[in-house]
Structure formats: structure tokens, C-alpha cells
Short mmCIF file of C-alpha atoms in Angstrom, two decimals:
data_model
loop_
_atom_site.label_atom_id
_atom_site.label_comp_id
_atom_site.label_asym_id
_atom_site.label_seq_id
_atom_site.Cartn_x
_atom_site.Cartn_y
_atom_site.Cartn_z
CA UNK A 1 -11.65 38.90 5.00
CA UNK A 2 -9.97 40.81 1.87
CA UNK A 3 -7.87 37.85 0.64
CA UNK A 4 -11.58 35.49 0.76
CA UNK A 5 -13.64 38.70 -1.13
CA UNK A 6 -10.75 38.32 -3.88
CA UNK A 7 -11.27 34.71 -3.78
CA UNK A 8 -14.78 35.15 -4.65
CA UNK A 9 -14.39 38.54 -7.05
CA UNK A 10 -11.93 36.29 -9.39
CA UNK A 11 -14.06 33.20 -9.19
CA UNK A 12 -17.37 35.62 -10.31
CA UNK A 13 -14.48 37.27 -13.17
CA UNK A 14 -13.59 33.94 -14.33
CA UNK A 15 -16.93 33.21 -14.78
CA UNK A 16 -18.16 36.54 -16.64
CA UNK A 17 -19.78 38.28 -13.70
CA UNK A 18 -17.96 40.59 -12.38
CA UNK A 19 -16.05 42.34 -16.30
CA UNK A 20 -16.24 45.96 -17.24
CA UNK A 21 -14.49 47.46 -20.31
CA UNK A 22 -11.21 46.16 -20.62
CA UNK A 23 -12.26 43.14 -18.36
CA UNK A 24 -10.78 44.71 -15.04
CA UNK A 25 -12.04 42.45 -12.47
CA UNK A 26 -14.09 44.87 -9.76
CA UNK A 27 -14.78 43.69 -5.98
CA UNK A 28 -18.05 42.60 -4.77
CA UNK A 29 -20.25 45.20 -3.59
CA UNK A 30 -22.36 48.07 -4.75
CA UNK A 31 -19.59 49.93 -6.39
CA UNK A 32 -18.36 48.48 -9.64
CA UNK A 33 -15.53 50.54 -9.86
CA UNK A 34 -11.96 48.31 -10.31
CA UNK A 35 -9.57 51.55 -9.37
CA UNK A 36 -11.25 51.77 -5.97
CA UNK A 37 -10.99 47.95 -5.66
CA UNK A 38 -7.35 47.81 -6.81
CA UNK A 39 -7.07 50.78 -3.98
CA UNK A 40 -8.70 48.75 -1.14
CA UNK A 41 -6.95 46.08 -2.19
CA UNK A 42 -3.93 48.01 -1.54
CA UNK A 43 -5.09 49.53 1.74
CA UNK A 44 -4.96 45.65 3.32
CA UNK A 45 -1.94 44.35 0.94
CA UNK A 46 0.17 47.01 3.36
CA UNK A 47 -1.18 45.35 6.04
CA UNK A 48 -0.60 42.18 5.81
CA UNK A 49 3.22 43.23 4.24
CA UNK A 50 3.70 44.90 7.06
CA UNK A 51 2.79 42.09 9.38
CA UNK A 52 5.06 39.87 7.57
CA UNK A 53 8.04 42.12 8.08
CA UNK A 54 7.38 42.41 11.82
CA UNK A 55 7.15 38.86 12.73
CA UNK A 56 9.98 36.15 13.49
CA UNK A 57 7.76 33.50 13.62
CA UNK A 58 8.31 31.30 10.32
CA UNK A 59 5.37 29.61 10.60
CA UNK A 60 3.01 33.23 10.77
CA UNK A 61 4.87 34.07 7.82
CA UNK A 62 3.87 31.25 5.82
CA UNK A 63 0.29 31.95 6.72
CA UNK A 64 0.51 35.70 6.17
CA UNK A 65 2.32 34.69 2.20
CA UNK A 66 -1.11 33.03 0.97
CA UNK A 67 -3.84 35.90 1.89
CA UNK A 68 -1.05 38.55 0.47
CA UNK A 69 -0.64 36.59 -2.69
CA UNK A 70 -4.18 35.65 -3.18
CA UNK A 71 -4.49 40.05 -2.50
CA UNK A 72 -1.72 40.80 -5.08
CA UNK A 73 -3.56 38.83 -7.50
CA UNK A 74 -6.74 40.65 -7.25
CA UNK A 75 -5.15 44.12 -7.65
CA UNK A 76 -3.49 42.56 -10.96
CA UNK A 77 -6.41 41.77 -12.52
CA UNK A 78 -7.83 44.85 -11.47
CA UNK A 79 -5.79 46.89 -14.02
CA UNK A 80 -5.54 49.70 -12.19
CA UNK A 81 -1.94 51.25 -12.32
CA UNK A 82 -1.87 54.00 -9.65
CA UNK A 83 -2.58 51.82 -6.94
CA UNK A 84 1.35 50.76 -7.44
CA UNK A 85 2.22 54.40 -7.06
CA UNK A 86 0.63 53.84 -3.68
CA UNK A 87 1.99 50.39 -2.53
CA UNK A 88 5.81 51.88 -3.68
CA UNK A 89 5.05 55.03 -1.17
CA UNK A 90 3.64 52.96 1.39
CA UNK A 91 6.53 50.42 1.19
CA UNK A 92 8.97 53.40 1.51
CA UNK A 93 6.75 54.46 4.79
CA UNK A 94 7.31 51.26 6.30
CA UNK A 95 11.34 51.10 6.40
CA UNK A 96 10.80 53.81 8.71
CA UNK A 97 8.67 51.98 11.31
CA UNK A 98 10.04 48.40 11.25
CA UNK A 99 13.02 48.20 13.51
CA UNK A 100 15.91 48.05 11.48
CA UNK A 101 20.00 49.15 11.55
CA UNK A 102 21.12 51.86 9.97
CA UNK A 103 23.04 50.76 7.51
CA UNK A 104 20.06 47.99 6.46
CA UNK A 105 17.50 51.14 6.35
CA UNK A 106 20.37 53.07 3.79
CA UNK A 107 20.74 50.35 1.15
CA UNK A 108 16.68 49.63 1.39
CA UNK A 109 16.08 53.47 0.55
CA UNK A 110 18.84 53.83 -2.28
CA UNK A 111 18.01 50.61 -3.81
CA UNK A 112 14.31 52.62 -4.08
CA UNK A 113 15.81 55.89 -5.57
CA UNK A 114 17.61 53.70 -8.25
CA UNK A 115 14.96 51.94 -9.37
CA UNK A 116 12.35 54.98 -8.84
CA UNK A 117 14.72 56.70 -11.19
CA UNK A 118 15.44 54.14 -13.57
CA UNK A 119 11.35 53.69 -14.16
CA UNK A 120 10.66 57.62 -14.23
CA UNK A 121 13.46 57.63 -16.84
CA UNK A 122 11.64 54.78 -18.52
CA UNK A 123 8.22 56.16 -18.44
CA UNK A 124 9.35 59.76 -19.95
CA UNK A 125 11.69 58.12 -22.67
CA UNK A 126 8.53 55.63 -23.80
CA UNK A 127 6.16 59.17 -23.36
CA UNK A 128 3.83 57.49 -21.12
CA UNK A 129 4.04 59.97 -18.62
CA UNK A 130 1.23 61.86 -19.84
CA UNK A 131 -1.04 58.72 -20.50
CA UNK A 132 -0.19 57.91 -16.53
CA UNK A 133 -0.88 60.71 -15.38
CA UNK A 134 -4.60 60.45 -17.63
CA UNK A 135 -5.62 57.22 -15.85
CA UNK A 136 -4.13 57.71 -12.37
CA UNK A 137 -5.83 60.95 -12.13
CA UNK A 138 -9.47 59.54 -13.43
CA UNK A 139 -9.62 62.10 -16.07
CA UNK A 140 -10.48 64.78 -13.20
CA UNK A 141 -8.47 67.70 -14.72
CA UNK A 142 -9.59 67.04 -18.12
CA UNK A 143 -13.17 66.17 -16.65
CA UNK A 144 -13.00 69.71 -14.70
CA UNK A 145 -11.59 71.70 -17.57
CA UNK A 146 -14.45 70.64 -20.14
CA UNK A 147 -17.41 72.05 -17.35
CA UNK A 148 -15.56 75.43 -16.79
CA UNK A 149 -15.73 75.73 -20.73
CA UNK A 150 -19.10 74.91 -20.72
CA UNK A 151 -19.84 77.69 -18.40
CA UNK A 152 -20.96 81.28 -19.50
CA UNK A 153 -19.89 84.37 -18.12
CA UNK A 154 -23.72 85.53 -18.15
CA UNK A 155 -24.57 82.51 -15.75
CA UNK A 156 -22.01 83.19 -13.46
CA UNK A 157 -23.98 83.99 -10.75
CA UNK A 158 -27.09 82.35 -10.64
CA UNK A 159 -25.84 79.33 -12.55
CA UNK A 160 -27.10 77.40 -15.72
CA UNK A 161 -29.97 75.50 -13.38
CA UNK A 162 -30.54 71.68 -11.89
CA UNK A 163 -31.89 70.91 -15.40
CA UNK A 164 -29.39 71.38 -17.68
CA UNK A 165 -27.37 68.54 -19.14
CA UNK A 166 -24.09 68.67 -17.48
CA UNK A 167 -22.58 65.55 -19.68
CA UNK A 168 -18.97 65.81 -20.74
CA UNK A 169 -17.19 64.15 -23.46
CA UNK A 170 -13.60 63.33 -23.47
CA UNK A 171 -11.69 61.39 -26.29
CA UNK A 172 -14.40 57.90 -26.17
CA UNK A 173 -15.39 58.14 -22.14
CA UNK A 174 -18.75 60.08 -21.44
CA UNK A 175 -18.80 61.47 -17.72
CA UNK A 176 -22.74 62.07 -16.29
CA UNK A 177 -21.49 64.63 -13.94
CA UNK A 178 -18.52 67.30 -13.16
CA UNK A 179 -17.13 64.30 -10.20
CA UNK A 180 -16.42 68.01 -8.35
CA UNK A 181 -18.86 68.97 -5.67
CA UNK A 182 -17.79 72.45 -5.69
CA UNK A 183 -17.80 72.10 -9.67
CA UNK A 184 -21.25 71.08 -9.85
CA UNK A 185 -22.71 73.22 -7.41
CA UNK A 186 -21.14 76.66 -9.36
CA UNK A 187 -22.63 75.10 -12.49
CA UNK A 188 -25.74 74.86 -11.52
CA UNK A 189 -26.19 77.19 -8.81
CA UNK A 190 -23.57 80.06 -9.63
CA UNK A 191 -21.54 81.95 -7.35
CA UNK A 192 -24.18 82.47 -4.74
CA UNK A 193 -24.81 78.63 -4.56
CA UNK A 194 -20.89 77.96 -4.07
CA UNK A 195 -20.72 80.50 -1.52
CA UNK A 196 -23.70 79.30 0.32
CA UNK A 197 -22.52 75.62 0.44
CA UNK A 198 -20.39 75.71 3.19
CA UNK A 199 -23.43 77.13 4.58
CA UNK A 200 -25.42 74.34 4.35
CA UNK A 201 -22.37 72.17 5.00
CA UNK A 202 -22.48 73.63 8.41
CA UNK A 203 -26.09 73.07 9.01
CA UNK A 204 -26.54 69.57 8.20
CA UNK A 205 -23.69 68.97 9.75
CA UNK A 206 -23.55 70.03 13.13
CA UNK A 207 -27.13 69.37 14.89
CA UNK A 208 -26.23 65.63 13.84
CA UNK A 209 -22.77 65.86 15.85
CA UNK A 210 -24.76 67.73 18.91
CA UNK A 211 -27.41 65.22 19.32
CA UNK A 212 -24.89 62.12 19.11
#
């Protein structure tokens, strides 16, 4: 199912239909957003990698190899780099649940420390680190640290109110909103909204769970 929705995401890219700044191709569905493509993506690349490892059957492996390239493609052209940082912890995860010797399981883990070092060196050498860390991230700290600075001691209870413009700048990206529940709700409603939302959390919550 994943490997035929990248089929169809790259053949809408190709034709123009399915860009966003940067041209990052994005999934089909209602969110046009290519890091949580890249991510689901990701979720079902580990799948299907981990089938492949688990099988003896040549002939399963040579079907599994054409949905997990057609997969790997899509997160390329995604752009999104911190979905790596996930398929290079997840890989790690799985020498520990495929059957394998000892000695097999040793080399596979310090062949991952070398190169895991080697690339960290890389990436703090170049100073990339802190443009990684930017993008994989979304901008949330930066994002979070602008609406705290935006808040006034005098509206720290009550809040600023639902009307006020809660836009934040950062370098050239505008954000509509804090992307913080608990942000947004202290900077509109204050202390005593924040404090109250586990409140409501708990109301909305539970009659739904009792009546199912």
C-alpha cells in the first residue's frame, strides 16, 4: 500500500502537483507536509527491511527489494533529513531482534559506532550541526522561544486573549501559531487557562471512554 502511494506521489511530483518550497515531494492526502511523509515513509521502510532480514526464501526477498526501493525513493525526494536519524536507530533496534550469533551481532554494532562517529565528526567539522539540529527539530525551540518573548509579565495570568495575532517570524519562515498546545493556551489564556487545561482534558476525555 505505501510503496503504490509513492508510486503515485512521484508520478503527481513529476508532473508539478504535488511541489512545495524546495520541491520536496509530499504524500497524497490532506496533509502537505514532506517531513511527516518522509517519516511515514520510514515507519513502513523498517518494515519491509525487517521482513527482508527475517526471511530465507530468495524468491520473498526479491519481491520485498522492489516496494522497499520504490519506498526509499520517496523519502529521497522528500528532503527531509531527520527521518535518516530514525531509519539508523531503528536499524540498530533490529540487530537485536533478528536471530543472529554473537560474534555477527558485534561487528554489525561496531561497524555502526565507526561510521556514527566518523559522520558526527563530519557534521561538527563542516558546522552543520547546528543547521541539523534547525530542520530536524522544525524550528520548535526557536518557534517556542519567539512566543515566550512576546509575552508580558502583566498578561501573565489572564493571557493576551483569542484575538491577538500570535504570528512568529524566524529568519524567512512565518509560523501562524506557537505549534505548542500548552504554549498557546498560556498565551492566550494565562496561567489560569494552562492550569485549567488538564481540566478540560479530563472532561472531554473520559465520558467518551465510559460510553464506548
Amino acid at each position: 500500500s505505501c510503496s503504490i502511494s509513492v508510486l503515485i506521489s512521484l508520478y503527481l511530483f513529476n508532473l508539478g502537483h504535488m511541489t512545495q518550497v524546495g520541491q520536496r515531494l509530499i504524500a497524497i492526502g490532506g496533509l502537505a507536509n514532506p517531513v511527516v511523509s518522509a517519516l511515514s515513509y520510514g515507519a513502513t521502510l523498517m518494515l519491509g527491511i525487517s521482513l527482508l532480514v527475517q526471511t530465507d526464501d530468495p524468491f520473498k526477498k526479491l519481491i520485498l527489494l522492489l516496494p522497499i526501493g520504490i519506498i526509499l525513493t520517496g523519502i529521497i525526494f522528500t528532503g527531509t533529513r531527520s527521518v535518516w536519524i530514525g531509519l539508523a536507530a531503528a536499524s540498530l533496534c533490529l540487530t537485536f531482534t533478528v536471530p543472529m550469533s554473537k560474534e555477527t551481532r558485534r561487528k554489525i554494532l561496531l561497524a555502526s559506532a565507526v561510521v556514527a562517529f566518523t559522520l558526527g565528526l563530519l557534521i561538527w567539522q563542516t558546522g552543520y550541526l547546528d543547521k541539523l539540529s534547525e530542520r530536524s527539530l522544525s524550528f520548535r525551540p526557536e518557534i517556542w522561544s519567539e512566543v515566550l518573548s512576546k509575552m508580558s509579565f502583566g498578561n501573565l495570568l489572564f493571557g493576551h486573549g483569542v484575538s491577538t495575532n500570535e504570528t512568529v517570524m524566524y529568519h524567512q519562515y512565518k509560523f501562524e501559531h506557537p505549534h505548542s498546545a500548552y504554549l498557546a493556551t498560556l498565551y492566550f489564556g494565562g496561567l489560569i487557562a494552562l492550569v485549567l487545561l488538564p481540566v478540560s482534558y479530563t472532561h472531554l476525555t473520559l465520558p467518551t471512554i465510559y460510553s464506548v
